[in-house]
CSV table of N, CA and C in Angstrom, one decimal:
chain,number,residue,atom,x,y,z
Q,1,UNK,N,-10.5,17.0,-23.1
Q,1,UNK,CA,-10.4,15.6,-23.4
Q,1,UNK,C,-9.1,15.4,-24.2
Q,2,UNK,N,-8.4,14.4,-23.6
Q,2,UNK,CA,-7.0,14.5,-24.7
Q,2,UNK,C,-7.1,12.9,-24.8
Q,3,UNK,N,-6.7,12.1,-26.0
Q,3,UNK,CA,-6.5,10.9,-26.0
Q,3,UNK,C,-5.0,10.6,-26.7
Q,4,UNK,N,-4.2,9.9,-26.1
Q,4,UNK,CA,-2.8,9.6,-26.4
Q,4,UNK,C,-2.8,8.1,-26.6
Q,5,UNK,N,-1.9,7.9,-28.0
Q,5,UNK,CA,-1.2,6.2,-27.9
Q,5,UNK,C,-0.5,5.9,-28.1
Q,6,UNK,N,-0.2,5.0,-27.5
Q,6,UNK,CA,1.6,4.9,-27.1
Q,6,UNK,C,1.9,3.3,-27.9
Q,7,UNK,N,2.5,2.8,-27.7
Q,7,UNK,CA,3.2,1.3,-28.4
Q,7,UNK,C,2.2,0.2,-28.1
Q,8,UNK,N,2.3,0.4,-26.5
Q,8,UNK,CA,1.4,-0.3,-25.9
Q,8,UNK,C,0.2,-0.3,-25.1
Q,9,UNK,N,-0.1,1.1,-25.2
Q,9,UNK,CA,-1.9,1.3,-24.7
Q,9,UNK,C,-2.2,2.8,-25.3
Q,10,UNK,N,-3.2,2.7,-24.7
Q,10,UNK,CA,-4.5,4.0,-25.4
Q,10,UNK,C,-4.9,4.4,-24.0
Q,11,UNK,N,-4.4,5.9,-23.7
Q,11,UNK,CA,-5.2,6.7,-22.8
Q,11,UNK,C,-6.2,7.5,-23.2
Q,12,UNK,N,-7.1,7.6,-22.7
Q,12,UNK,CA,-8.5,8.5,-22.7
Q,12,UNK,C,-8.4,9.4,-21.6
Q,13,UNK,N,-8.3,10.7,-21.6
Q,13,UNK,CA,-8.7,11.5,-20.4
Q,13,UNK,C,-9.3,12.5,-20.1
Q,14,UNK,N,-10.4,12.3,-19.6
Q,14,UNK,CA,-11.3,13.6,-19.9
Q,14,UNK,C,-11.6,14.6,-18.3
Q,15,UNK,N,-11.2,15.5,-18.1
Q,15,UNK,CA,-11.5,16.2,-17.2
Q,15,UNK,C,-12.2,17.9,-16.7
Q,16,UNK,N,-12.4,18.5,-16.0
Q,16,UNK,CA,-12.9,19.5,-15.8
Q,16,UNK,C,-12.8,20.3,-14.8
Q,17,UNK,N,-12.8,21.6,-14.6
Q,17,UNK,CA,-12.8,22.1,-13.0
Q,17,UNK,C,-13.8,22.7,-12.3
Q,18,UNK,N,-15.0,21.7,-12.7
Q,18,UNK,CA,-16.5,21.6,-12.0
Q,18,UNK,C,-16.2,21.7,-10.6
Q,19,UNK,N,-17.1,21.5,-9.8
Q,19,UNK,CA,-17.2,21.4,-8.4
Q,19,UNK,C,-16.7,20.0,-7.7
Q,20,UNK,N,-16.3,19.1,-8.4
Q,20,UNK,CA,-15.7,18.4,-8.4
Q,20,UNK,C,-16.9,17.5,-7.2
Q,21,UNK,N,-16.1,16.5,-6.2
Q,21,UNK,CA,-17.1,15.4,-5.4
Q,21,UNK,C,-16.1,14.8,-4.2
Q,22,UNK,N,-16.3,14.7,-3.4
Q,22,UNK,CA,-16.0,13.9,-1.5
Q,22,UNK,C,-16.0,12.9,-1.6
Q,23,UNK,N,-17.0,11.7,-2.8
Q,23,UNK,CA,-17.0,10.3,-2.7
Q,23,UNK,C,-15.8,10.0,-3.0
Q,24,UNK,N,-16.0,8.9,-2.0
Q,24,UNK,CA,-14.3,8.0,-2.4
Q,24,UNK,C,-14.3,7.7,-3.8
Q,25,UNK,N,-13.3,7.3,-4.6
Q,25,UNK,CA,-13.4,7.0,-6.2
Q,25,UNK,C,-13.7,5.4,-6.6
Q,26,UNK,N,-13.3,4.6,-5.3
Q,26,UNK,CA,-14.0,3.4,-4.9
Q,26,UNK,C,-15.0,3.0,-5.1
Q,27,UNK,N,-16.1,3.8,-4.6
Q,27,UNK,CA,-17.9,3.9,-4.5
Q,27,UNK,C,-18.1,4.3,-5.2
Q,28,UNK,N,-17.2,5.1,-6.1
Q,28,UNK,CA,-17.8,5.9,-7.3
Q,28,UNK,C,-18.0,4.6,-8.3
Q,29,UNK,N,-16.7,3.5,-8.8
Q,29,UNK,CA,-16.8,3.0,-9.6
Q,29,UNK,C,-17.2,1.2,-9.4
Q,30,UNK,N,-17.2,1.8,-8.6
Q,30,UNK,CA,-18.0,0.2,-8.2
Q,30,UNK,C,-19.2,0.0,-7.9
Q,31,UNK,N,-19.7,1.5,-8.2
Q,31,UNK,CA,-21.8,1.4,-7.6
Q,31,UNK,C,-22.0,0.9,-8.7
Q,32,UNK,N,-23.2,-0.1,-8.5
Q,32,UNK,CA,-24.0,-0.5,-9.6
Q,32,UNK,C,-25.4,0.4,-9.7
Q,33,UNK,N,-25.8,1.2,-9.0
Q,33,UNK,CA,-26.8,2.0,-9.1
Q,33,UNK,C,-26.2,3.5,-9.5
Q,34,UNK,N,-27.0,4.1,-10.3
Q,34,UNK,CA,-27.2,5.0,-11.3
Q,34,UNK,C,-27.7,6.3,-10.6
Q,35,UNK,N,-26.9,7.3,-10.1
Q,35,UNK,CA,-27.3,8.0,-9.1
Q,35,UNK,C,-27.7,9.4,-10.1
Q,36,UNK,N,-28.4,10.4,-9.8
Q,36,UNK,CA,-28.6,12.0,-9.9
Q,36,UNK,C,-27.4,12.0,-11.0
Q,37,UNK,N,-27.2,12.5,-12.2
Q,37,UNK,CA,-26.0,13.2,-12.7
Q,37,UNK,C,-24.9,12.0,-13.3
Q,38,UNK,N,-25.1,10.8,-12.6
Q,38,UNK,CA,-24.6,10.0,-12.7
Q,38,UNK,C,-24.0,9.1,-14.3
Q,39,UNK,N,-23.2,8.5,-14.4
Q,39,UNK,CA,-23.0,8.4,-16.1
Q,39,UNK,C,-22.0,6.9,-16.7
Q,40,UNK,N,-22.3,5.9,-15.1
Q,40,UNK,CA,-21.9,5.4,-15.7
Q,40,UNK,C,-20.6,4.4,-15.7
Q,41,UNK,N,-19.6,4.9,-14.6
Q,41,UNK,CA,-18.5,4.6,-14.7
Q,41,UNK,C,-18.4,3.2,-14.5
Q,42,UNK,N,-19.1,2.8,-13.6
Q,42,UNK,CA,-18.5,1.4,-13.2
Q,42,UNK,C,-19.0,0.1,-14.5
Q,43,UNK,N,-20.3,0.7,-15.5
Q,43,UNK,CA,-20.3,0.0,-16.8
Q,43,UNK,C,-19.1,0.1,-17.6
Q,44,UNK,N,-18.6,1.4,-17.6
Q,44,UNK,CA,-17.0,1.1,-18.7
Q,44,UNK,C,-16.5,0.1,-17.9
Q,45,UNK,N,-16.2,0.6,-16.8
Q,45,UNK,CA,-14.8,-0.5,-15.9
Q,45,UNK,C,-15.1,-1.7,-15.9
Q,46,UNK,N,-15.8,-2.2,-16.1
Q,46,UNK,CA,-16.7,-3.6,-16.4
Q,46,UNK,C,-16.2,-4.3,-17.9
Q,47,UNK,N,-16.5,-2.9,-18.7
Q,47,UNK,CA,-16.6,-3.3,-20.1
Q,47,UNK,C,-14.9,-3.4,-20.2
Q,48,UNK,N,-14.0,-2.6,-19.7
Q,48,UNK,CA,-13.0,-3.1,-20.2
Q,48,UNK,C,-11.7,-3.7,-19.5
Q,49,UNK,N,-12.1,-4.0,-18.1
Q,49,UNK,CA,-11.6,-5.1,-17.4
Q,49,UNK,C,-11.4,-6.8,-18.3
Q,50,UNK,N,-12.7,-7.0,-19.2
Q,50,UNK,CA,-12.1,-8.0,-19.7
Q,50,UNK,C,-11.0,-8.2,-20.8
Q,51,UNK,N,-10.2,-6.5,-21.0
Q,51,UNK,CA,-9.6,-6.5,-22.3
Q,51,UNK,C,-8.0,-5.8,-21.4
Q,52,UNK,N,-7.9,-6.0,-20.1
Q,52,UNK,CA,-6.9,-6.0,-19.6
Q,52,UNK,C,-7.0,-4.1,-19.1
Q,53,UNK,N,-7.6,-3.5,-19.4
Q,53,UNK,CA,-7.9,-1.8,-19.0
Q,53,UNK,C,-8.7,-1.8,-17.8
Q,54,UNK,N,-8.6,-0.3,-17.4
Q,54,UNK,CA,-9.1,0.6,-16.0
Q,54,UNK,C,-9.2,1.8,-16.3
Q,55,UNK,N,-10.0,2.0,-15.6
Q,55,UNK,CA,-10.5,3.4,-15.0
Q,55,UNK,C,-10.3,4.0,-13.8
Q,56,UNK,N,-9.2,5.2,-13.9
Q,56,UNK,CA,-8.8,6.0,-12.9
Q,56,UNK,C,-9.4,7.1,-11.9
Q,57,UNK,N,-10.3,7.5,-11.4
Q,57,UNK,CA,-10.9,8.5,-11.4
Q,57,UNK,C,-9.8,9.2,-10.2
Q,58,UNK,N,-10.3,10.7,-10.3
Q,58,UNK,CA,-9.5,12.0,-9.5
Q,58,UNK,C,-10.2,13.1,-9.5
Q,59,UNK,N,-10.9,13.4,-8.2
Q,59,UNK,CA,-11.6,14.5,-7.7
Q,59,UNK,C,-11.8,15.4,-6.7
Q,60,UNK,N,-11.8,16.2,-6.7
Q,60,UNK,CA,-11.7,16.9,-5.7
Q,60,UNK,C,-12.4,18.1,-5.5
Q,61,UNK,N,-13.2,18.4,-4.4
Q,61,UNK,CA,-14.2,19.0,-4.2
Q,61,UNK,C,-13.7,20.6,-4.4
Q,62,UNK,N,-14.5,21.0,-5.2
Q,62,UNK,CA,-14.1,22.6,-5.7
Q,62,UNK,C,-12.8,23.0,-6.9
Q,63,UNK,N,-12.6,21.9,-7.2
Q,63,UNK,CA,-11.0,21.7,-8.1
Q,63,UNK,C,-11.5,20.6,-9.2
Q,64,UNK,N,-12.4,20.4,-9.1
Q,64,UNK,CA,-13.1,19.6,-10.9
Q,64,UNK,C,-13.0,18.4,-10.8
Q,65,UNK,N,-12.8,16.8,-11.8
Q,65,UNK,CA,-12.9,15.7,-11.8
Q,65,UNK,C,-11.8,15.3,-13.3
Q,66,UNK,N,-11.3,14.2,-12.6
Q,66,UNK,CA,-10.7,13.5,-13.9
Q,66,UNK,C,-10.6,12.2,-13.9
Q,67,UNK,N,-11.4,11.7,-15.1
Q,67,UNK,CA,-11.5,10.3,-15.0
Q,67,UNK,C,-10.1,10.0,-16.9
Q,68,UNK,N,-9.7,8.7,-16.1
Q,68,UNK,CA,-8.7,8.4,-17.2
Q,68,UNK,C,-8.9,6.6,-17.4
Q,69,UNK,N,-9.1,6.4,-18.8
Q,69,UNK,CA,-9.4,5.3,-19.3
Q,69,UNK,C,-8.4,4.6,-19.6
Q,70,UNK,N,-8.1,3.5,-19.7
Q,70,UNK,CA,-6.6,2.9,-20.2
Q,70,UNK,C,-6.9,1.4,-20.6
Q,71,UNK,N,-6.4,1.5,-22.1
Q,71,UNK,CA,-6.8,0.2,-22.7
Q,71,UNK,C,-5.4,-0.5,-23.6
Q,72,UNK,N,-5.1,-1.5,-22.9
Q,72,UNK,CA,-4.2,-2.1,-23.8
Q,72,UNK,C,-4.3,-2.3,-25.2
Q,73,UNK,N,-3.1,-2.1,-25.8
Q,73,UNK,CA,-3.0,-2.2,-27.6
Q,73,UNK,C,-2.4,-3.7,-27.5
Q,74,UNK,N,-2.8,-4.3,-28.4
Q,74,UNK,CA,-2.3,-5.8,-28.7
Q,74,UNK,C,-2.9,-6.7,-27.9
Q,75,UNK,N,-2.9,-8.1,-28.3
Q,75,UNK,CA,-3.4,-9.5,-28.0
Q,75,UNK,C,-3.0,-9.4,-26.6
Q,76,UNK,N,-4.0,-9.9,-25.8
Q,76,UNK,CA,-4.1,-10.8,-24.9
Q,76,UNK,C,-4.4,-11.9,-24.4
């Protein structure tokens, strides 16, 4: 997990070299159902779409997962 801030935003990145996953990162963060293991993503992307932030995700089957958060600093 590393979190970095810069002038104008806040990165969150948390990753791993789990077994990683095949879903597109599309379906990952856009399901609204809560699958096996599941945790969630497309509730943050929700929560902070209205503050100008996203959620990155990056996975790869046998090579782990990396999801990266990004939240604007300052007024919108």
């Amino acid at each position: 997990v590393t979190v970095r801030a810069f002038r104008d935003r806040l990165l969150l990145e948390v990753w791993d070299e789990g077994r990683g996953f095949a879903t597109p990162p599309e379906a990952v963060l856009s399901s609204r159902e809560r699958r096996d293991g599941g945790f969630g993503l497309d509730s943050v992307r929700r929560r902070l779409e209205p503050f100008g932030g996203s959620v990155l995700l990056a996975s790869v089957p046998g090579s782990g997962t990396r999801v990266t958060l990004e939240v604007p600093l300052g007024e919108r």
